[in-house]
PDB file of C-alpha atoms in Angstrom:
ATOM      1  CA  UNK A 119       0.000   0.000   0.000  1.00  0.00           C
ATOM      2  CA  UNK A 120       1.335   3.460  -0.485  1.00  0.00           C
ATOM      3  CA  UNK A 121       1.282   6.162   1.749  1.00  0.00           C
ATOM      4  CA  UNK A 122      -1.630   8.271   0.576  1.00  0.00           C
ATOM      5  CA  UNK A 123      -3.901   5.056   0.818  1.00  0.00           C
ATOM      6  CA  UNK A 124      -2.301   4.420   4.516  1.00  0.00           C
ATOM      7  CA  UNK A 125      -3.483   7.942   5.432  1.00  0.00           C
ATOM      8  CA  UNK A 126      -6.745   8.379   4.359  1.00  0.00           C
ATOM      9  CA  UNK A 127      -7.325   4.799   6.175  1.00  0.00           C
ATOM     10  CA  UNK A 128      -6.114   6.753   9.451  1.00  0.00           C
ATOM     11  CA  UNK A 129      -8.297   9.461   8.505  1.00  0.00           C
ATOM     12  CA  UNK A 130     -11.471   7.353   8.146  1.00  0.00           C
ATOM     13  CA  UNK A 131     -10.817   5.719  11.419  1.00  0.00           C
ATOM     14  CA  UNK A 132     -10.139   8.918  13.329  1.00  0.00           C
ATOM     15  CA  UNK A 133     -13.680  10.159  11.662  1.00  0.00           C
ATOM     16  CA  UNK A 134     -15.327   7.153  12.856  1.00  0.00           C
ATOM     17  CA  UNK A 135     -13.813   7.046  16.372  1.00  0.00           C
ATOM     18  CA  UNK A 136     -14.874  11.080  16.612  1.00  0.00           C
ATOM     19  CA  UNK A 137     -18.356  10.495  15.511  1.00  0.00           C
ATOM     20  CA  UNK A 138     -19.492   8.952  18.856  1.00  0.00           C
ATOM     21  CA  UNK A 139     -16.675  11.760  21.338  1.00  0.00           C
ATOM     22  CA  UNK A 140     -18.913  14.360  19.644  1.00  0.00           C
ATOM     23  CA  UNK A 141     -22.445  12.987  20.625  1.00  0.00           C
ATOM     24  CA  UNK A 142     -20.986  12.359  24.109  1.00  0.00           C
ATOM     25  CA  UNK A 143     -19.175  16.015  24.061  1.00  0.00           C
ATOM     26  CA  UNK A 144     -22.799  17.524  22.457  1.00  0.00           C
ATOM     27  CA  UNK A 145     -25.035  16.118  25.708  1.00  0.00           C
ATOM     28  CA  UNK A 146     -21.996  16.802  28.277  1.00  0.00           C
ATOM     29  CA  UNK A 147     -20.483  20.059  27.247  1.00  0.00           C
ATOM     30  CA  UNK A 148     -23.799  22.370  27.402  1.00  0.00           C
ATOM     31  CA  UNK A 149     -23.981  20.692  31.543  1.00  0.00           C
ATOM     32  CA  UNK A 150     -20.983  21.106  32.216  1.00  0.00           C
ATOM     33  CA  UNK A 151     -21.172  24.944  31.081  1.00  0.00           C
ATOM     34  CA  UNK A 152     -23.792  25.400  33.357  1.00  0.00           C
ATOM     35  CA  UNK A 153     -22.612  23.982  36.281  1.00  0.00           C
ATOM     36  CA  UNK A 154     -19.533  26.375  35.635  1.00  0.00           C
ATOM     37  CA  UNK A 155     -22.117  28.916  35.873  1.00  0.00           C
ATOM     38  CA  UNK A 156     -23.733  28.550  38.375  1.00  0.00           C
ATOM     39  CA  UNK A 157     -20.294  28.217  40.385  1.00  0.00           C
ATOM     40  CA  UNK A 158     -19.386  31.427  39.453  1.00  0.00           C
ATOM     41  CA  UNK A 159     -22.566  33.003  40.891  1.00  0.00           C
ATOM     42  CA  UNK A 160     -22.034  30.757  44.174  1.00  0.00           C
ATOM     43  CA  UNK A 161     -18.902  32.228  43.904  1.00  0.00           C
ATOM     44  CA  UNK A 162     -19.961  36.089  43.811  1.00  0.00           C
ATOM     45  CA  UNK A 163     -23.017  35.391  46.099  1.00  0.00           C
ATOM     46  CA  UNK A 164     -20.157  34.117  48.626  1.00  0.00           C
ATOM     47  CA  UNK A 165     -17.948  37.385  48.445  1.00  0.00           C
ATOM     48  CA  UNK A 166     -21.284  39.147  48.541  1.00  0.00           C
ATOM     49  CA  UNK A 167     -22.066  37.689  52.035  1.00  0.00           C
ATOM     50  CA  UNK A 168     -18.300  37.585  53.309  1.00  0.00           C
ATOM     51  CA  UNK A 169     -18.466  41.214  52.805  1.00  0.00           C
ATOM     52  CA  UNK A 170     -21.885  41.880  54.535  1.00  0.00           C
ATOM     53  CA  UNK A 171     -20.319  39.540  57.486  1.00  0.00           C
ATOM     54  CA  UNK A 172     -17.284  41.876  57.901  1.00  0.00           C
ATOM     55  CA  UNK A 173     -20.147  44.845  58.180  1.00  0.00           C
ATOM     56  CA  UNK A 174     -21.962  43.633  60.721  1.00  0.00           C
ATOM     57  CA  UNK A 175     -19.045  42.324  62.870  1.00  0.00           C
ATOM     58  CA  UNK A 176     -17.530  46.050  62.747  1.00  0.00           C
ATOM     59  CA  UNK A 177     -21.088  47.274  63.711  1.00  0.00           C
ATOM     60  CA  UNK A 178     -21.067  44.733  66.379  1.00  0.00           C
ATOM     61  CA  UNK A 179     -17.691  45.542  67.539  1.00  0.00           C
ATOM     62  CA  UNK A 180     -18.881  49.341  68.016  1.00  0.00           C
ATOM     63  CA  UNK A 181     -21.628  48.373  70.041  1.00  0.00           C
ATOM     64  CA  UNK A 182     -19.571  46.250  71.981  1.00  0.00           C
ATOM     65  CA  UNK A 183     -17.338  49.557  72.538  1.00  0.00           C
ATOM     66  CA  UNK A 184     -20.362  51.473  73.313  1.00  0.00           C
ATOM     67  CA  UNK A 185     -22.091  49.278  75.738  1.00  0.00           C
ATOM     68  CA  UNK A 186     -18.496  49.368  77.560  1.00  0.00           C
ATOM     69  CA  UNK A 187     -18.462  52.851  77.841  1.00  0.00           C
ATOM     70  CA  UNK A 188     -22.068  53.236  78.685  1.00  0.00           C
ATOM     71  CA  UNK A 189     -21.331  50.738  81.904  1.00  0.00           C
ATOM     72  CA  UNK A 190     -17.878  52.702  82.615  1.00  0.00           C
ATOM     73  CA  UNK A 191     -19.690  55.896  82.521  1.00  0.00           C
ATOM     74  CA  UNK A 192     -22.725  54.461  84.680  1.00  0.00           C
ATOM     75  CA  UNK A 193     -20.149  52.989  86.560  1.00  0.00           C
ATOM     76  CA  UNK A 194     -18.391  56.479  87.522  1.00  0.00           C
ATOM     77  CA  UNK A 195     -21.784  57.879  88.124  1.00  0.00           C
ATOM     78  CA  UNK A 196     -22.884  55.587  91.228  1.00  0.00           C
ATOM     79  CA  UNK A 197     -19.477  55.814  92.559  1.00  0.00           C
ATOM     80  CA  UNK A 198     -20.047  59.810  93.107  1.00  0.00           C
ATOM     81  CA  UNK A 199     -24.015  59.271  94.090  1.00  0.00           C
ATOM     82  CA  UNK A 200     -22.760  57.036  96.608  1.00  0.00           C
ATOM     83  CA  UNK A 201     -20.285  59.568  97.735  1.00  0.00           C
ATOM     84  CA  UNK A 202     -22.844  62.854  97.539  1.00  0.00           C
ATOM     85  CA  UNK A 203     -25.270  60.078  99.495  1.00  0.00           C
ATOM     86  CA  UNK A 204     -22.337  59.517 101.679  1.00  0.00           C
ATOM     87  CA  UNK A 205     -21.059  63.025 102.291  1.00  0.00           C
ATOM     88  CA  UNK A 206     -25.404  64.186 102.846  1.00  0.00           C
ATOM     89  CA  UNK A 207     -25.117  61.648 105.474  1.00  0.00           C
ATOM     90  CA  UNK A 208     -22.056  62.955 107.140  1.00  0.00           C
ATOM     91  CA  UNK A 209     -23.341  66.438 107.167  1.00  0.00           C
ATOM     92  CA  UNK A 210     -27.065  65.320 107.998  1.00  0.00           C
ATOM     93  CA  UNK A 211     -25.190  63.633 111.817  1.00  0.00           C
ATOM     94  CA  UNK A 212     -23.002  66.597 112.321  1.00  0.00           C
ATOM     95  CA  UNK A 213     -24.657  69.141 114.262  1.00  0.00           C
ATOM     96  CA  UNK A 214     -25.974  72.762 112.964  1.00  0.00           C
ATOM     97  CA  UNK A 215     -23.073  75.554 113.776  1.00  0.00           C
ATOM     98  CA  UNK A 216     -24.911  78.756 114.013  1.00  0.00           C
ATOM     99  CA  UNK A 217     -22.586  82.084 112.975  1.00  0.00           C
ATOM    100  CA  UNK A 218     -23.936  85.505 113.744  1.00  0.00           C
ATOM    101  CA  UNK A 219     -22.490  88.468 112.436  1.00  0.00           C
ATOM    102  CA  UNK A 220     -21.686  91.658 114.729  1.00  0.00           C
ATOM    103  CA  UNK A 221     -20.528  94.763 113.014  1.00  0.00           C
ATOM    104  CA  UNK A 222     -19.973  95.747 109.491  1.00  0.00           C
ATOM    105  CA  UNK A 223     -16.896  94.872 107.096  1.00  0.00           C
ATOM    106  CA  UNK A 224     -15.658  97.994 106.225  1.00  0.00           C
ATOM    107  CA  UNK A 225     -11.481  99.661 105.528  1.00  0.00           C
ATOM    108  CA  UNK A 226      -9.933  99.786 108.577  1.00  0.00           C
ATOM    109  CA  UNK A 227     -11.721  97.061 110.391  1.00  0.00           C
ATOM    110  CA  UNK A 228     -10.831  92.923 111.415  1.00  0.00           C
ATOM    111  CA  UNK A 229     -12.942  90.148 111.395  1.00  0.00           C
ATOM    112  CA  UNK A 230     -12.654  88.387 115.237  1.00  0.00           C
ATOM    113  CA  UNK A 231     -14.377  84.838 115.641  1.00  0.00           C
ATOM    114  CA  UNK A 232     -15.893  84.376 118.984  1.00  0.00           C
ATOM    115  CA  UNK A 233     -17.025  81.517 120.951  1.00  0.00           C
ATOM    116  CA  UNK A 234     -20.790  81.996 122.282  1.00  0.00           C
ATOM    117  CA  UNK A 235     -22.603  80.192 125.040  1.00  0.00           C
ATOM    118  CA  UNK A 236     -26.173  80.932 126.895  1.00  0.00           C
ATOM    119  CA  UNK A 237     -25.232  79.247 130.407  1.00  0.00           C
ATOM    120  CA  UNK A 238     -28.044  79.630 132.677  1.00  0.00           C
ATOM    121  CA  UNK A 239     -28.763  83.267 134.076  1.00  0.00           C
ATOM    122  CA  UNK A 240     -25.817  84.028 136.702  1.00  0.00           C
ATOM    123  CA  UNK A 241     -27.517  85.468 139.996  1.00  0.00           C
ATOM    124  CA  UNK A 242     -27.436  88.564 139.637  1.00  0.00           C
ATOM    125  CA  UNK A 243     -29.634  88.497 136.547  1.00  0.00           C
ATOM    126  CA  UNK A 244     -31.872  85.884 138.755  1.00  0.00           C
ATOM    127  CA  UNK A 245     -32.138  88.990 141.301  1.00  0.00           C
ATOM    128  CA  UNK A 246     -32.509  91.398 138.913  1.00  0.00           C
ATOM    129  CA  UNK A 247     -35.219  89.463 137.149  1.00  0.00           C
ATOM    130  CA  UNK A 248     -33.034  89.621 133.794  1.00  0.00           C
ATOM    131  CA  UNK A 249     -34.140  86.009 131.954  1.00  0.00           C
ATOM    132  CA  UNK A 250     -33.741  85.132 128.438  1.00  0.00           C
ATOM    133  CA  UNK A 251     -35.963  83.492 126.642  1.00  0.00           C
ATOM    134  CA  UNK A 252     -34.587  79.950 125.608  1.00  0.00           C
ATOM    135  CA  UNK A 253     -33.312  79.527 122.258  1.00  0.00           C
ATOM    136  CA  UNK A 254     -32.831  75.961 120.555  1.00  0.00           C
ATOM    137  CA  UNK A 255     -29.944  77.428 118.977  1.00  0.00           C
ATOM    138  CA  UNK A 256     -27.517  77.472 121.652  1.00  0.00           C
ATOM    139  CA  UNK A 257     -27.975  73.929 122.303  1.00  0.00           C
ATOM    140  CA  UNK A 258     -25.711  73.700 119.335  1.00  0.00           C
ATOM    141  CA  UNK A 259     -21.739  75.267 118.321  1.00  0.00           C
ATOM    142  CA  UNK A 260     -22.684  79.299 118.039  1.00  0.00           C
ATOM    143  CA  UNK A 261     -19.631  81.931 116.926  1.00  0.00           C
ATOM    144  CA  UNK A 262     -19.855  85.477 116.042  1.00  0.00           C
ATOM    145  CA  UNK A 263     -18.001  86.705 113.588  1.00  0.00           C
ATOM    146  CA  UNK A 264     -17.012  90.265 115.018  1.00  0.00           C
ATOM    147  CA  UNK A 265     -15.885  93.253 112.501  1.00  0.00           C
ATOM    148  CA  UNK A 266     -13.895  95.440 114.944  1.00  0.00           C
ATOM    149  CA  UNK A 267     -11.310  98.303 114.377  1.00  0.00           C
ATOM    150  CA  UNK A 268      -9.574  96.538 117.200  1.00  0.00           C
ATOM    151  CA  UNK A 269      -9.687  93.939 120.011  1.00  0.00           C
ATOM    152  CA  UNK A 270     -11.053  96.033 122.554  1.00  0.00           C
ATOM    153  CA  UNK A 271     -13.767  97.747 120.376  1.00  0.00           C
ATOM    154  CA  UNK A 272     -14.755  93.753 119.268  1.00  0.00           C
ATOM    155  CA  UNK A 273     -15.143  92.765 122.958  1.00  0.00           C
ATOM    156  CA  UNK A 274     -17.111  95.824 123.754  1.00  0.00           C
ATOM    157  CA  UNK A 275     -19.435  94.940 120.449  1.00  0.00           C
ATOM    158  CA  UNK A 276     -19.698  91.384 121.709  1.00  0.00           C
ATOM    159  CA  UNK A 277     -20.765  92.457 125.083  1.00  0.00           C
ATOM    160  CA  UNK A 278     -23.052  94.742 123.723  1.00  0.00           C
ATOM    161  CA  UNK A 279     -24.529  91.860 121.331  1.00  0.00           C
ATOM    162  CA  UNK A 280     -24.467  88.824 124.082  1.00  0.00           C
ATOM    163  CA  UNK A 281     -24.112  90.605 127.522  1.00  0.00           C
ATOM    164  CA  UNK A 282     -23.086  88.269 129.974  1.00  0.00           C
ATOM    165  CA  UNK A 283     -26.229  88.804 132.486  1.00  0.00           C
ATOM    166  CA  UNK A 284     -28.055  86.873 130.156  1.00  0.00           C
ATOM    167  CA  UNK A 285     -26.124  84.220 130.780  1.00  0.00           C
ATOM    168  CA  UNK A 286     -23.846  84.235 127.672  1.00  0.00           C
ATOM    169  CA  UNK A 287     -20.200  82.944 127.750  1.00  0.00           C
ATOM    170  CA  UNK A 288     -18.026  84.704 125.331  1.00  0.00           C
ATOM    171  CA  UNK A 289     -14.339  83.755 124.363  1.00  0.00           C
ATOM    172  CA  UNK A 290     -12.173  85.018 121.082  1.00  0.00           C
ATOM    173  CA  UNK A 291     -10.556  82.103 118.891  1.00  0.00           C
ATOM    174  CA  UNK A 292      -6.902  82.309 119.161  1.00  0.00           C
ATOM    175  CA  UNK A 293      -6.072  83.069 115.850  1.00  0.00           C
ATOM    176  CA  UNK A 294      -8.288  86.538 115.979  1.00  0.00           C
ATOM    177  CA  UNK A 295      -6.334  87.444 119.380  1.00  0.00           C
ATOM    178  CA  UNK A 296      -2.832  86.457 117.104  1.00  0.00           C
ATOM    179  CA  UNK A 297      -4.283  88.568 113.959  1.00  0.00           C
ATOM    180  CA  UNK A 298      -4.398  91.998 116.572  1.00  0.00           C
ATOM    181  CA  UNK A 299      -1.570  91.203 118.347  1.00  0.00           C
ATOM    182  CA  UNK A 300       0.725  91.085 115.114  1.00  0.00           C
ATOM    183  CA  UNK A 301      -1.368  94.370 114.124  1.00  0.00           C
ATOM    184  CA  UNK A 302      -0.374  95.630 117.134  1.00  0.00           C
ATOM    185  CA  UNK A 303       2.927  94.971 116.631  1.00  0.00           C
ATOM    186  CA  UNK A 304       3.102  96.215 113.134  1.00  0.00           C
ATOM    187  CA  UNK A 305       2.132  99.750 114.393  1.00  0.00           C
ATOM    188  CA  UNK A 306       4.459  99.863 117.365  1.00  0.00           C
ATOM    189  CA  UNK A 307       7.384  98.573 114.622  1.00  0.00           C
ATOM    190  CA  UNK A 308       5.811 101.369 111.918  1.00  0.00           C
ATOM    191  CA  UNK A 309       6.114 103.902 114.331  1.00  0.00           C
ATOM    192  CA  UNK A 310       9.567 103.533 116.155  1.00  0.00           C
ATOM    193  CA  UNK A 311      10.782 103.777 112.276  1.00  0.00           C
ATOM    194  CA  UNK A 312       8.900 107.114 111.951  1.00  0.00           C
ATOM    195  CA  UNK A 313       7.159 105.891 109.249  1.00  0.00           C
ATOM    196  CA  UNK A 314       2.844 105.688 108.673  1.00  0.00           C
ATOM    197  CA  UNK A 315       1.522 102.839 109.845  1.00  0.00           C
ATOM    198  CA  UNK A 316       0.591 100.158 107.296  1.00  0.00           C
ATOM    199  CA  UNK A 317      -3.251 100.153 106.186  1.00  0.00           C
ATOM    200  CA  UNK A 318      -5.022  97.069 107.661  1.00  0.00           C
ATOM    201  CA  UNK A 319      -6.015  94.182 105.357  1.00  0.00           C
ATOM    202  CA  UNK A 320      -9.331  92.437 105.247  1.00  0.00           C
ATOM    203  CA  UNK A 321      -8.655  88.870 105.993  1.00  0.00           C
ATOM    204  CA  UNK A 322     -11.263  86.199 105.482  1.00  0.00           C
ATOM    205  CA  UNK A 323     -12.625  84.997 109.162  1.00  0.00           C
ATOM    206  CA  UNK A 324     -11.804  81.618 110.234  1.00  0.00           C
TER     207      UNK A 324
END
């Protein structure tokens, strides 16, 4: 046989064994095309909802970092209720102190704090028939707060204002007795120097 009859022999079987690969290939390929499909849209339908996850986890995350402030911050605000309840409750057991004022601030004057008591009537007020009517107050801590030029004008004041046949017990707090002795001393310094003596300061009582 020659060559050319050889080939077109090959050729006829090749056509013959193709015949039944393309009836298989014609009812396979157009399923296997859709399959293909319908993996890609799985596919995108999957990216679709792995991006939607990562959404809601970030929104979940922030609410997560909200709630945790919300409880810090409620957190910080019944720590100082129970401190104002605390601190009402301190100040509701300590007794009342009762301040009265005697004299005017004005230039030139010093505030003195005083001490004041109501003992009962001494005596002579009993004698006299001197009797003060009693107050609730003085069960309780009572200073006067005593705007005086000097020491001896803010005892006379206090007298004046609580007089002690009434029964009333009167004694300066140390630190206005220190405040007009140092003024005291301030003028005597001012004028052995021959100089004018300083003008007073206001100071703040207590």
């Amino acid at each position: 046989m020659s060559n050319t009859t050889l080939l077109l022999i090959a050729i006829g079987a090749i056509m013959l064994a193709a015949l039944p690969l393309a009836a298989i290939m014609k009812d396979f390929l157009p399923g296997f095309m859709e399959r293909s499909a319908g993996l890609d849209q799985l596919e995108n339908r999957i990216y679709v909802l792995h991006s939607e996850a990562h959404d809601l986890q970030d929104r979940v995350n922030a609410l997560v970092a909200r709630r945790n402030q919300v409880s810090s911050e409620k957190h910080r605000v019944d720590s100082d209720i129970r401190k104002m309840e605390k601190t009402i409750t301190d100040l509701a057991d300590q007794p009342p102190l009762f301040v009265h004022e005697v004299g005017e601030p004005s230039a030139g004057t010093t505030p003195f704090l005083v001490n004041i008591q109501q003992e009962k009537a001494s005596a002579q007020a009993r004698l006299s028939g001197d009797r003060a009517a009693v107050n609730p107050i003085w069960r309780y801590t009572n200073v006067a707060e005593v705007w005086a030029g000097s020491y001896e004008e803010a005892k006379q004041l206090v007298e004046t204002a609580f007089p002690f046949k009434l029964g009333f017990q009167k004694s300066f707090q140390k630190q206005a007795v220190a405040a007009e002795k140092a003024q005291a001393d301030a003028k005597a310094k001012a004028a052995a120097a021959g100089a004018p003596p300083a003008a007073r300061k206001k100071a703040a009582a207590g």
